Coordinates of C-alpha atoms and ligand atoms in Angstrom, one line a residue:
M246 CA 26.7 8.6 9.1
S247 CA 23.4 7.5 6.7
K248 CA 23.8 7.3 3.1
I249 CA 21.5 7.7 -0.2
L250 CA 22.2 4.9 -2.7
R251 CA 22.1 6.7 -6.5
V252 CA 21.9 4.0 -9.2
N253 CA 21.8 4.7 -12.8
M254 CA 20.0 2.7 -15.1
T255 CA 21.2 4.8 -18.2
D256 CA 25.1 4.3 -17.6
L257 CA 24.8 0.7 -14.8
T258 CA 26.8 3.0 -12.4
T259 CA 26.2 3.2 -8.5
K260 CA 27.1 5.8 -6.1
F261 CA 26.7 6.1 -2.4
E262 CA 26.1 9.9 -1.8
D263 CA 26.1 12.2 1.8
V264 CA 22.0 12.7 3.6
P265 CA 21.9 16.6 1.8
D266 CA 20.9 18.7 5.3
K267 CA 17.3 19.7 3.3
Y268 CA 16.4 15.7 4.1
R269 CA 18.5 14.8 6.9
L270 CA 15.0 14.9 9.8
M271 CA 12.6 13.3 6.5
G272 CA 12.1 9.3 6.7
G273 CA 9.6 7.3 4.7
R274 CA 6.8 8.6 2.3
G275 CA 8.2 12.4 3.5
L276 CA 11.4 11.8 2.0
T277 CA 10.5 9.7 -1.0
S278 CA 7.9 12.4 -2.2
A279 CA 10.5 15.3 -0.8
I280 CA 13.1 13.6 -3.9
T281 CA 10.3 13.1 -6.2
C282 CA 9.3 17.0 -6.2
D283 CA 13.4 18.3 -6.3
E284 CA 14.3 15.9 -8.8
V285 CA 11.3 14.8 -11.0
P286 CA 9.9 17.0 -13.8
P287 CA 5.9 16.4 -13.1
T288 CA 5.2 16.5 -16.6
C289 CA 7.8 13.7 -17.1
H290 CA 6.1 10.7 -18.7
P291 CA 6.0 8.2 -15.7
L292 CA 7.6 5.1 -17.6
G293 CA 10.2 7.5 -19.3
P294 CA 14.1 8.3 -18.3
N295 CA 13.2 11.5 -16.7
N296 CA 10.9 9.4 -13.9
K297 CA 12.9 8.0 -10.9
V298 CA 11.6 5.5 -8.2
T299 CA 12.4 6.2 -4.7
F300 CA 12.8 3.6 -2.0
A301 CA 13.0 5.1 1.9
T302 CA 12.8 3.7 5.2
G303 CA 10.7 5.1 7.9
I304 CA 13.0 7.4 10.8
V305 CA 12.5 4.3 12.9
T306 CA 12.2 1.3 10.7
G307 CA 15.3 -0.6 11.6
T308 CA 15.3 -0.2 15.4
N309 CA 13.2 -2.2 17.9
A310 CA 10.4 0.3 17.8
P311 CA 7.1 -1.4 17.2
T312 CA 5.2 -2.2 14.1
S313 CA 7.9 -0.1 12.6
G314 CA 9.5 -2.2 9.9
R315 CA 8.0 -0.3 6.7
I316 CA 9.6 1.0 3.7
S317 CA 7.9 4.0 1.6
V318 CA 8.5 3.2 -2.8
G319 CA 7.7 6.2 -4.4
G320 CA 8.3 8.4 -8.1
K321 CA 5.0 9.5 -10.6
S322 CA 2.5 7.1 -11.1
P323 CA 1.5 5.8 -14.3
L324 CA -2.1 5.0 -13.1
T325 CA -2.7 7.8 -12.1
G326 CA 0.3 10.4 -13.5
T327 CA -0.2 12.2 -9.8
I328 CA 2.9 11.7 -7.3
K329 CA 3.1 8.7 -5.4
E330 CA 3.9 6.6 -2.5
A331 CA 2.9 3.4 -1.8
N332 CA 4.1 1.6 1.9
S333 CA 5.1 -2.0 2.4
G334 CA 5.7 -4.1 5.2
G335 CA 8.1 -7.5 4.8
M336 CA 11.9 -7.8 5.1
A337 CA 13.4 -5.3 3.6
G338 CA 12.6 -1.4 5.6
Q339 CA 14.8 -3.0 8.5
K340 CA 17.2 -4.6 6.3
L341 CA 17.8 -1.3 4.5
A342 CA 17.8 0.7 7.3
R343 CA 19.9 -1.4 8.8
L344 CA 22.4 -1.4 5.9
G345 CA 22.6 2.8 6.3
I346 CA 20.9 3.7 3.5
K347 CA 18.2 6.6 4.0
A348 CA 17.3 6.4 0.0
L349 CA 18.3 4.3 -2.4
I350 CA 16.9 6.5 -5.5
V351 CA 17.0 4.1 -9.1
E352 CA 17.0 6.8 -12.3
G353 CA 17.4 7.1 -15.9
Q354 CA 16.5 3.7 -18.4
P355 CA 18.9 0.6 -19.4
K356 CA 20.1 1.6 -23.5
E357 CA 19.0 -1.8 -24.2
K358 CA 15.9 -2.6 -24.4
G359 CA 14.0 -5.5 -22.4
K360 CA 17.6 -6.2 -20.2
F361 CA 16.4 -7.1 -16.7
W362 CA 18.8 -6.2 -14.2
L363 CA 19.8 -7.4 -10.6
L364 CA 20.9 -4.6 -7.5
K365 CA 22.5 -6.6 -4.8
V366 CA 23.3 -3.9 -1.8
D367 CA 25.2 -5.4 1.3
K368 CA 27.6 -3.9 3.6
D369 CA 30.4 -3.5 0.9
G370 CA 28.8 -1.9 -1.5
A371 CA 26.3 -1.9 -4.6
Q372 CA 26.3 -3.9 -7.4
L373 CA 24.2 -4.5 -11.4
M374 CA 24.2 -7.9 -12.2
P375 CA 22.0 -9.6 -15.5
A376 CA 18.7 -10.7 -14.2
D377 CA 18.7 -12.5 -17.6
D378 CA 17.7 -16.4 -15.3
F379 CA 14.4 -14.5 -14.1
V380 CA 13.1 -12.3 -16.3
G381 CA 9.5 -13.8 -17.7
K382 CA 9.0 -15.9 -14.5
G383 CA 6.5 -15.2 -11.8
L384 CA 7.8 -14.2 -8.1
Y385 CA 6.7 -18.2 -7.2
E386 CA 9.6 -19.2 -9.1
T387 CA 11.7 -16.5 -8.7
Y388 CA 11.9 -15.7 -4.7
P389 CA 12.8 -19.4 -4.0
Q390 CA 15.7 -19.4 -6.7
L391 CA 17.2 -16.0 -4.7
F392 CA 17.3 -17.2 -2.7
K393 CA 19.6 -20.3 -3.6
K394 CA 21.8 -17.7 -5.0
F395 CA 21.7 -15.1 -2.5
G396 CA 21.3 -16.7 0.8
E397 CA 18.7 -17.3 3.2
K398 CA 18.9 -14.3 4.9
I399 CA 18.3 -11.7 2.2
A400 CA 16.0 -8.9 1.7
I401 CA 14.7 -9.2 -2.0
L402 CA 12.2 -6.0 -3.6
G403 CA 11.1 -7.3 -6.6
I404 CA 9.0 -6.6 -9.6
G405 CA 6.9 -9.7 -11.2
T406 CA 6.0 -10.0 -14.9
A407 CA 3.6 -7.3 -15.1
G408 CA 6.0 -5.1 -14.2
E409 CA 8.3 -6.3 -16.7
R410 CA 5.5 -5.6 -19.2
L411 CA 4.9 -2.2 -17.5
M412 CA 1.3 -2.4 -16.6
S413 CA 0.2 0.5 -14.7
M414 CA -1.1 -2.1 -11.4
A415 CA 2.3 -3.8 -10.8
G416 CA 3.2 -3.6 -7.3
V417 CA 6.5 -4.4 -6.1
C418 CA 6.8 -7.1 -3.7
V419 CA 8.7 -7.4 -0.9
N420 CA 9.6 -10.8 1.3
D421 CA 7.6 -11.7 4.3
P422 CA 9.8 -13.3 7.4
E423 CA 9.4 -16.7 6.1
N424 CA 10.7 -15.5 2.8
R425 CA 7.1 -15.6 0.5
P426 CA 6.4 -13.0 -2.3
S427 CA 3.9 -11.4 -0.2
R428 CA 3.9 -8.0 1.4
Y429 CA 3.7 -5.1 -1.5
A430 CA 4.0 -1.4 -2.2
G431 CA 0.8 -2.1 -4.3
R432 CA -1.0 0.8 -5.2
G433 CA 0.0 3.2 -8.0
G434 CA 2.1 1.3 -10.6
I435 CA 5.6 2.1 -8.6
G436 CA 6.7 -2.1 -10.3
A437 CA 6.3 -0.6 -13.4
V438 CA 8.1 2.5 -13.5
M439 CA 11.2 -0.3 -11.4
G440 CA 10.5 -2.1 -14.8
S441 CA 10.6 0.7 -16.8
K442 CA 14.1 1.7 -15.1
G443 CA 15.2 -2.6 -16.1
I444 CA 15.4 -3.7 -12.1
K445 CA 14.1 -7.4 -12.0
A446 CA 15.2 -7.2 -8.7
I447 CA 16.9 -5.6 -5.2
I448 CA 18.7 -7.8 -3.5
L449 CA 19.5 -6.1 0.2
D450 CA 22.0 -8.4 2.8
D451 CA 22.6 -6.4 5.9
E452 CA 25.1 -8.6 7.6
S453 CA 28.0 -6.6 9.5
G454 CA 25.9 -3.3 8.3
P455 CA 26.1 -0.5 10.7
G456 CA 22.6 -0.3 12.0
V457 CA 20.2 2.8 12.7
A458 CA 22.0 5.3 15.3
I459 CA 19.8 6.6 17.8
A460 CA 20.9 10.2 19.1
N461 CA 19.0 10.3 22.4
K462 CA 18.3 6.2 23.4
E463 CA 17.0 7.3 26.8
V464 CA 13.8 9.8 24.9
F465 CA 13.5 6.9 22.2
D466 CA 13.0 4.2 24.9
A467 CA 10.6 6.0 26.6
G468 CA 8.8 6.4 23.7
R469 CA 8.8 2.7 22.6
K470 CA 7.7 1.9 25.8
K471 CA 4.6 4.2 26.0
L472 CA 3.6 2.7 22.6
V473 CA 4.0 -0.8 23.2
A474 CA 1.7 -0.4 26.2
A475 CA -0.8 2.0 23.8
L476 CA -0.5 -1.0 21.6
Q477 CA -1.0 -4.1 23.9
E478 CA -3.5 -2.2 25.7
H479 CA -6.4 -1.5 22.7
A480 CA -8.9 -4.3 22.1
I481 CA -7.6 -3.7 18.2
T482 CA -4.3 -3.5 18.0
K483 CA -3.8 -6.0 22.3
P484 CA -2.5 -10.0 22.0
G485 CA -5.5 -11.8 21.2
G486 CA -7.6 -8.5 20.1
A487 CA -9.0 -8.3 16.8
L488 CA -6.5 -7.8 14.6
N489 CA -4.4 -10.4 15.8
T490 CA -7.1 -12.6 16.1
Y491 CA -9.2 -12.4 13.0
G492 CA -6.6 -10.0 10.6
T493 CA -7.7 -7.1 8.8
A494 CA -11.0 -8.9 7.3
V495 CA -12.6 -8.4 10.9
L496 CA -13.9 -5.6 9.1
V497 CA -15.9 -7.3 6.3
N498 CA -19.2 -8.2 8.5
I499 CA -19.0 -4.4 10.3
I500 CA -17.8 -2.5 7.3
N501 CA -21.2 -5.0 5.6
E502 CA -23.2 -4.5 8.3
V503 CA -23.0 -0.2 7.8
G504 CA -24.2 -1.1 4.6
A505 CA -20.7 0.2 2.9
F506 CA -18.5 -2.9 1.6
P507 CA -18.9 -2.2 -2.0
T508 CA -20.2 -5.3 -4.2
R509 CA -20.4 -6.4 -7.7
N510 CA -18.6 -3.3 -8.5
F511 CA -19.9 -0.6 -6.3
S512 CA -24.0 -1.7 -7.0
D513 CA -24.6 -2.3 -3.8
G514 CA -23.8 -1.7 0.0
R515 CA -24.2 -4.9 1.2
F516 CA -22.6 -8.5 -0.2
E517 CA -24.8 -11.5 1.1
G518 CA -22.0 -14.1 1.1
A519 CA -20.0 -11.3 3.9
N520 CA -19.8 -13.6 6.3
K521 CA -18.0 -16.6 4.2
I522 CA -15.2 -14.3 2.8
S523 CA -15.1 -12.7 7.0
G524 CA -11.6 -12.5 9.2
E525 CA -14.1 -15.1 11.6
T526 CA -14.3 -17.9 8.7
I527 CA -10.5 -17.1 8.1
N528 CA -9.9 -18.2 11.7
E529 CA -12.3 -21.1 12.2
T530 CA -11.1 -22.3 8.3
C531 CA -7.1 -21.8 9.9
K532 CA -7.9 -24.0 13.1
K533 CA -10.4 -26.3 10.9
R534 CA -7.5 -27.7 8.4
G535 CA -4.6 -27.1 10.3
G536 CA -1.9 -27.6 9.5
V537 CA 0.0 -24.5 7.8
G538 CA -2.9 -22.5 8.8
M539 CA -2.3 -19.9 11.2
T540 CA -3.9 -16.6 11.9
G541 CA -1.8 -13.8 14.0
H542 CA 1.0 -13.9 12.0
S543 CA 3.5 -11.2 11.9
C544 CA 4.8 -9.8 8.7
S545 CA 8.1 -8.1 9.5
P546 CA 10.1 -8.9 12.6
G547 CA 9.3 -6.5 15.5
C548 CA 5.4 -6.2 15.0
I549 CA 3.0 -6.7 17.7
I550 CA -0.5 -6.5 16.3
K551 CA 0.2 -9.2 14.0
C552 CA -3.0 -8.9 11.4
S553 CA -1.4 -11.7 8.9
N554 CA -2.2 -14.7 8.5
V555 CA -1.3 -17.2 6.2
Y556 CA -4.8 -19.5 4.7
P557 CA -4.8 -23.0 3.9
K558 CA -6.3 -25.8 1.7
P559 CA -7.8 -28.5 2.5
D560 CA -5.3 -30.7 3.4
G561 CA -3.9 -27.9 5.6
T562 CA -0.9 -27.1 2.9
E563 CA -0.7 -23.6 1.8
L564 CA -2.4 -21.8 -0.4
V565 CA -1.7 -18.4 0.0
S566 CA 0.1 -15.4 2.9
V567 CA -1.8 -13.2 3.6
Q568 CA -5.9 -13.0 3.0
E569 CA -6.5 -9.3 4.0
Y570 CA -9.7 -7.4 4.0
E571 CA -9.0 -4.9 1.2
S572 CA -8.0 -8.4 -0.8
V573 CA -10.4 -10.4 0.2
W574 CA -13.4 -7.4 -1.2
S575 CA -11.7 -6.8 -4.5
L576 CA -11.4 -10.1 -5.0
G577 CA -14.5 -11.5 -3.6
A578 CA -17.3 -8.8 -2.6
N579 CA -16.6 -6.5 -5.8
C580 CA -16.7 -10.1 -8.1
G581 CA -19.4 -11.1 -6.5
I582 CA -17.9 -14.1 -5.2
D583 CA -18.2 -15.4 -1.7
S584 CA -15.2 -18.0 -1.2
L585 CA -11.9 -18.1 0.9
D586 CA -10.9 -20.4 -1.9
V587 CA -11.3 -18.6 -4.4
T588 CA -9.9 -15.9 -3.3
G589 CA -7.2 -17.0 -2.1
E590 CA -6.1 -18.5 -5.5
L591 CA -6.7 -14.8 -7.1
I592 CA -4.4 -13.4 -4.9
R593 CA -2.0 -16.1 -5.2
L594 CA -1.8 -14.8 -8.9
C595 CA -1.3 -11.0 -7.9
N596 CA 1.7 -12.4 -5.8
D597 CA 3.1 -14.2 -8.7
Y598 CA 2.5 -12.1 -11.6
G599 CA 3.4 -8.7 -8.9
V600 CA -0.2 -7.0 -9.3
D601 CA -2.1 -5.0 -7.4
T602 CA -5.0 -6.9 -5.2
I603 CA -7.0 -3.7 -5.0
E604 CA -6.4 -2.9 -8.3
S605 CA -6.9 -5.9 -9.5
G606 CA -10.3 -7.0 -8.2
V607 CA -11.6 -3.4 -8.4
T608 CA -10.8 -4.2 -12.9
I609 CA -12.0 -8.0 -12.7
G610 CA -15.2 -6.1 -11.4
V611 CA -15.4 -3.6 -14.1
A612 CA -14.4 -6.3 -16.4
M613 CA -17.5 -8.2 -15.1
E614 CA -20.2 -5.2 -15.6
A615 CA -18.6 -4.9 -19.4
G616 CA -19.6 -8.8 -19.8
L617 CA -16.7 -10.7 -20.5
A618 CA -17.9 -12.5 -17.3
K619 CA -20.9 -12.8 -14.9
F620 CA -20.9 -11.4 -11.2
G621 CA -20.0 -14.8 -9.4
D622 CA -18.0 -16.3 -11.9
S623 CA -14.7 -17.5 -9.8
K624 CA -13.5 -20.1 -13.2
K625 CA -13.6 -16.5 -15.5
A626 CA -11.8 -14.6 -12.3
I627 CA -9.2 -16.3 -12.2
E628 CA -8.9 -17.0 -15.9
L629 CA -9.2 -12.7 -17.0
M630 CA -6.0 -13.0 -13.9
H631 CA -4.0 -15.5 -15.9
E632 CA -4.7 -13.5 -18.9
I633 CA -2.7 -10.8 -17.0
G634 CA 0.2 -12.5 -16.1
K635 CA 0.7 -14.2 -19.8
G636 CA 0.7 -11.3 -21.4
T637 CA -1.9 -11.5 -23.6
P638 CA -3.5 -8.2 -25.6
L639 CA -6.9 -8.3 -23.4
G640 CA -4.7 -9.2 -20.2
H641 CA -2.1 -5.6 -21.3
I642 CA -5.8 -3.4 -21.2
L643 CA -6.8 -5.1 -17.7
G644 CA -3.3 -4.8 -16.3
N645 CA -3.4 -0.7 -16.8
G646 CA -6.8 -0.8 -14.3
A647 CA -9.7 -0.5 -13.5
A648 CA -10.4 3.0 -15.4
V649 CA -8.3 1.5 -18.8
T650 CA -10.4 -1.4 -18.7
A651 CA -13.9 0.6 -18.3
R652 CA -12.9 2.8 -20.9
V653 CA -11.8 0.5 -23.3
F654 CA -14.8 -1.4 -23.0
G655 CA -17.6 2.0 -22.1
V656 CA -18.5 0.7 -18.4
V657 CA -19.7 4.1 -16.8
R658 CA -19.9 2.9 -13.3
C659 CA -15.6 3.2 -13.3
P660 CA -15.0 3.6 -8.9
T661 CA -11.6 5.6 -9.4
T662 CA -10.3 8.7 -8.2
K663 CA -7.6 10.3 -10.6
G664 CA -7.5 6.7 -12.6
Q665 CA -6.4 4.5 -9.3
G666 CA -9.1 1.8 -8.2
M667 CA -10.6 2.6 -4.9
P668 CA -10.3 0.7 -1.7
A669 CA -13.1 -1.8 0.4
Y670 CA -15.3 1.3 1.4
E671 CA -17.9 3.4 -0.3
P672 CA -18.3 6.6 0.2
R673 CA -21.8 7.1 -0.3
A674 CA -22.2 5.8 3.2
I675 CA -19.0 6.5 4.8
K676 CA -18.9 10.1 3.2
G677 CA -15.1 11.2 4.8
I678 CA -14.0 8.5 3.4
G679 CA -15.1 9.7 0.3
V680 CA -13.9 13.0 0.6
I681 CA -10.8 11.6 1.0
Y682 CA -10.9 9.6 -1.9
A683 CA -11.5 12.5 -3.9
T684 CA -8.5 14.7 -2.1
S685 CA -5.8 12.6 -1.6
N686 CA -2.7 13.4 -4.0
M687 CA -2.6 9.5 -4.5
G688 CA -6.0 9.0 -6.4
A689 CA -8.6 7.1 -4.5
D690 CA -6.9 5.6 -1.4
H691 CA -7.7 5.1 2.5
T692 CA -4.5 5.0 3.6
S693 CA -4.2 9.0 2.8
G694 CA -6.3 9.5 5.8
Y695 CA -8.4 6.2 7.8
T696 CA -11.5 8.3 8.8
I697 CA -12.5 4.3 8.9
A698 CA -12.1 5.1 12.3
P699 CA -14.1 7.6 13.9
E700 CA -17.0 7.2 11.4
V701 CA -17.4 3.9 12.2
L702 CA -15.5 2.1 14.5
G703 CA -15.7 4.8 17.1
V704 CA -11.7 5.4 17.2
S705 CA -10.9 8.9 19.0
G706 CA -14.5 9.2 19.2
K707 CA -17.9 8.7 17.1
V708 CA -18.5 10.5 14.2
D709 CA -21.4 10.1 11.6
Q710 CA -21.0 8.0 8.6
F711 CA -23.6 10.1 6.4
D712 CA -23.1 13.8 8.3
I713 CA -21.2 15.9 4.5
N714 CA -19.1 18.0 6.8
K715 CA -16.0 15.8 6.7
A716 CA -13.4 18.9 5.0
D717 CA -11.5 19.4 8.7
L718 CA -11.5 15.6 9.7
A719 CA -9.9 15.2 5.9
R720 CA -7.1 17.6 6.1
H721 CA -6.5 16.4 10.1
F722 CA -6.6 13.0 9.1
Q723 CA -4.3 13.3 5.6
N724 CA -2.0 15.4 7.5
A725 CA -1.2 13.3 10.5
T726 CA -0.9 10.1 8.6
A727 CA 1.5 11.8 6.1
Y728 CA 4.0 11.9 9.2
L729 CA 3.1 9.9 12.1
F730 CA 2.8 6.6 10.2
D731 CA 3.9 7.2 6.7
S732 CA 7.3 8.8 7.4
S733 CA 7.7 8.3 10.8
G734 CA 7.6 4.0 9.0
H735 CA 5.1 2.9 11.8
C736 CA 2.3 0.8 9.9
L737 CA -0.9 2.8 9.7
F738 CA -2.5 -0.3 11.6
I739 CA -1.6 1.4 15.1
A740 CA -2.9 4.2 14.0
F741 CA -6.6 2.8 16.4
A742 CA -4.4 2.2 19.4
V743 CA -2.5 5.9 18.9
L744 CA -5.7 7.8 18.3
D745 CA -7.8 6.9 21.1
S746 CA -4.1 7.1 23.4
S747 CA -2.8 10.4 23.7
S748 CA 0.3 9.1 25.5
G749 CA 0.5 6.2 23.2
L750 CA 0.9 9.2 19.7
E751 CA 3.4 11.2 22.2
G752 CA 5.5 7.9 22.2
V753 CA 5.8 7.8 18.2
V754 CA 6.8 11.2 18.1
E755 CA 8.6 11.1 21.1
E756 CA 10.2 7.7 18.9
C757 CA 11.1 9.4 16.5
N758 CA 12.8 11.9 18.5
G759 CA 15.3 9.6 20.2
V760 CA 16.6 8.4 16.8
L761 CA 16.7 12.8 15.5
G762 CA 17.9 14.2 18.6
T763 CA 15.1 16.6 17.6
N764 CA 12.5 17.7 20.5
W765 CA 9.9 17.8 18.4
T766 CA 5.8 17.7 19.8
V767 CA 2.6 16.3 18.4
D768 CA 1.8 19.1 16.9
D769 CA 4.8 20.0 14.8
V770 CA 4.8 16.9 13.2
V771 CA 0.6 16.8 12.3
Q772 CA 2.4 20.5 11.1
M773 CA 5.0 18.6 9.2
G774 CA 2.6 16.2 7.4
S775 CA 1.1 19.1 6.4
K776 CA 4.0 20.2 4.4
I777 CA 4.3 17.0 3.1
V778 CA 0.4 17.1 1.9
E779 CA 1.3 20.6 0.1
R780 CA 4.8 19.4 -1.8
E781 CA 2.6 16.7 -3.1
R782 CA 0.0 18.6 -4.1
A783 CA 2.5 21.3 -5.2
F784 CA 3.8 18.6 -8.0
N785 CA 0.0 17.4 -8.8
E786 CA -0.9 20.9 -9.6
A787 CA 2.5 20.9 -11.4
A788 CA 2.0 18.1 -13.5
G789 CA -1.5 19.8 -14.9
F790 CA -4.0 18.5 -11.7
T791 CA -6.9 20.6 -10.8
K792 CA -9.4 21.0 -7.7
V793 CA -11.7 19.8 -10.9
D794 CA -9.2 16.2 -10.6
D795 CA -10.7 16.1 -6.3
R796 CA -14.0 14.9 -7.0
L797 CA -15.4 11.1 -7.0
P798 CA -16.8 9.7 -10.1
E799 CA -20.5 11.1 -11.5
F800 CA -22.1 7.6 -11.1
M801 CA -21.6 8.0 -7.6
N802 CA -24.0 11.6 -7.1
Y803 CA -27.3 10.1 -9.3
E804 CA -27.2 6.3 -8.4
K805 CA -28.9 5.4 -5.2
L806 CA -26.5 3.3 -3.4
P807 CA -28.6 0.5 -1.7
P808 CA -29.2 -0.6 1.7
H809 CA -29.6 3.4 2.6
N810 CA -29.8 4.6 -1.1
V811 CA -28.0 7.1 -0.5
T812 CA -25.7 9.1 -3.0
F813 CA -22.5 10.6 -3.0
D814 CA -24.4 14.3 -1.8
V815 CA -20.7 15.6 -0.2
P816 CA -21.1 19.5 -1.9
D817 CA -17.5 20.2 -4.7
E818 CA -17.2 23.2 -1.9
V819 CA -16.6 21.1 0.8
L820 CA -14.0 19.1 -1.1
D821 CA -12.2 22.4 -2.2
K822 CA -12.8 23.0 1.7
V823 CA -10.1 20.3 2.5
Y824 CA -6.8 22.1 0.8
S825 CA -8.7 25.6 1.1
P826 CA -9.8 25.7 5.0
Ligands
SF4_1239 S1 0.1 -4.6 12.0 FE1 0.1 -6.4 10.1 S2 1.0 -5.4 8.2 FE2 1.0 -4.4 9.7 S3 2.9 -4.6 10.4 FE3 1.8 -5.5 11.6 S4 1.3 -8.1 10.4 FE4 2.2 -6.2 9.0

């Protein structure tokens, strides 16, 4: 029987609770959002004592379901002021699930300011211990020391110095299978919430843990088989397929070609240096330089897509893992930088300081627009990242994200929604993703509803990228995503296969039915996804958000984006129809 672990940082206590009936059939984002809605006052300060940070495993996480090692981290976001869920691969999700813990809730705030703690969880229980030896250190220094202290087989959920300093772009870092600090629940500043609770790292040791109970093994196995087949057949997800060979950066040339690759702080839709930072170039460089370089790397055990990579320096030693699409775009094209060695260095700094690569790149783009550096100036971009790491006054401005930086320096072209930096798809050139950015409960977030699949890739049918009537598409994608991927515990990248395969889609639902002993259909789970989105929206409304917040920044309405010379011309009525059909 799985449990909820509640950690109170005011009185430094831990206790295990039975899972209430209302949460029994939930997982991942569905569960973090339900707990946030039930226990966090919507108007509380995100960094104050009344916010909580919740870690929840996906419904099938910890089983042998393929590509399902996700962990969701949720609470009220210091970046957006909205409800937030960010999820990550790596080692933590499966270990937390196999410890029999459905959700771990951290609440309260230490009485002693500036004091940090480690939370160790194993089969015997949970204990807090001082983290004095690790405070003020980057994660490339902290993680090896923690593995030395607690053994190589643990998982770590940790924050870097940005989280300790309560910066709004701080993420929660998870180690990958080789124990690098490289995977992130990055978006929305949940690392700062963890920092505000005085937790430097959570150590998970699942040795001899109870594992994940499967109510109906036959149903689970049948579902698993269908999903594995769908993943192994689809051109994008199969072994030797696009993601496996080139990683997510396979999208660089594709999105650049359709004129939607945001360049130099969203002033152009095409980047002349795109090919130099593409998945194809990552693949060639790994082969050419050899050494530790590899594509087809897995971020967590049991992934059969394996979209990750280890990028080598010229001498074949490791520069960083992982150079993925969003990161090479944000720290590359968006800053006018066309070198993978530079994006690799910047990603490594993000991993070390514990910040979201998307928010970092969007913020540096805004800083470049403000004149703090010239677009394309790699040296300056690296210096700006160090400002964040050192926690200088400028670093604190930058570390609080693109919207704060734009306000401080008077930059009008500020590509954010609800205070969160936009990801790597230009909404003026791909309207559906713009509708998602505008209306998502999480601020600008492509993972809320990945409409790029039909709008660009032709997955689940082809939709015209310029068509402005996308309210139904956006609603459907948001509802389906909330349960099928974000709550089930599967990585979003299974979407390419299951959107094109009804059998694969059924497989995901059957896996969940197998674990929970339910008898749901695909329609049922999409309906449940809509309830998750509605609940999150109610939280945001109670926090003071209205439909006026469901808009893209004004400059996108009047500034024409090359090469198609388009504005964001989706009428407000269409945006409002996402929630009021
Ligand atoms: S597809 Fe990529 S991001 Fe998703 S679980 Fe596998 S390696 Fe990780």
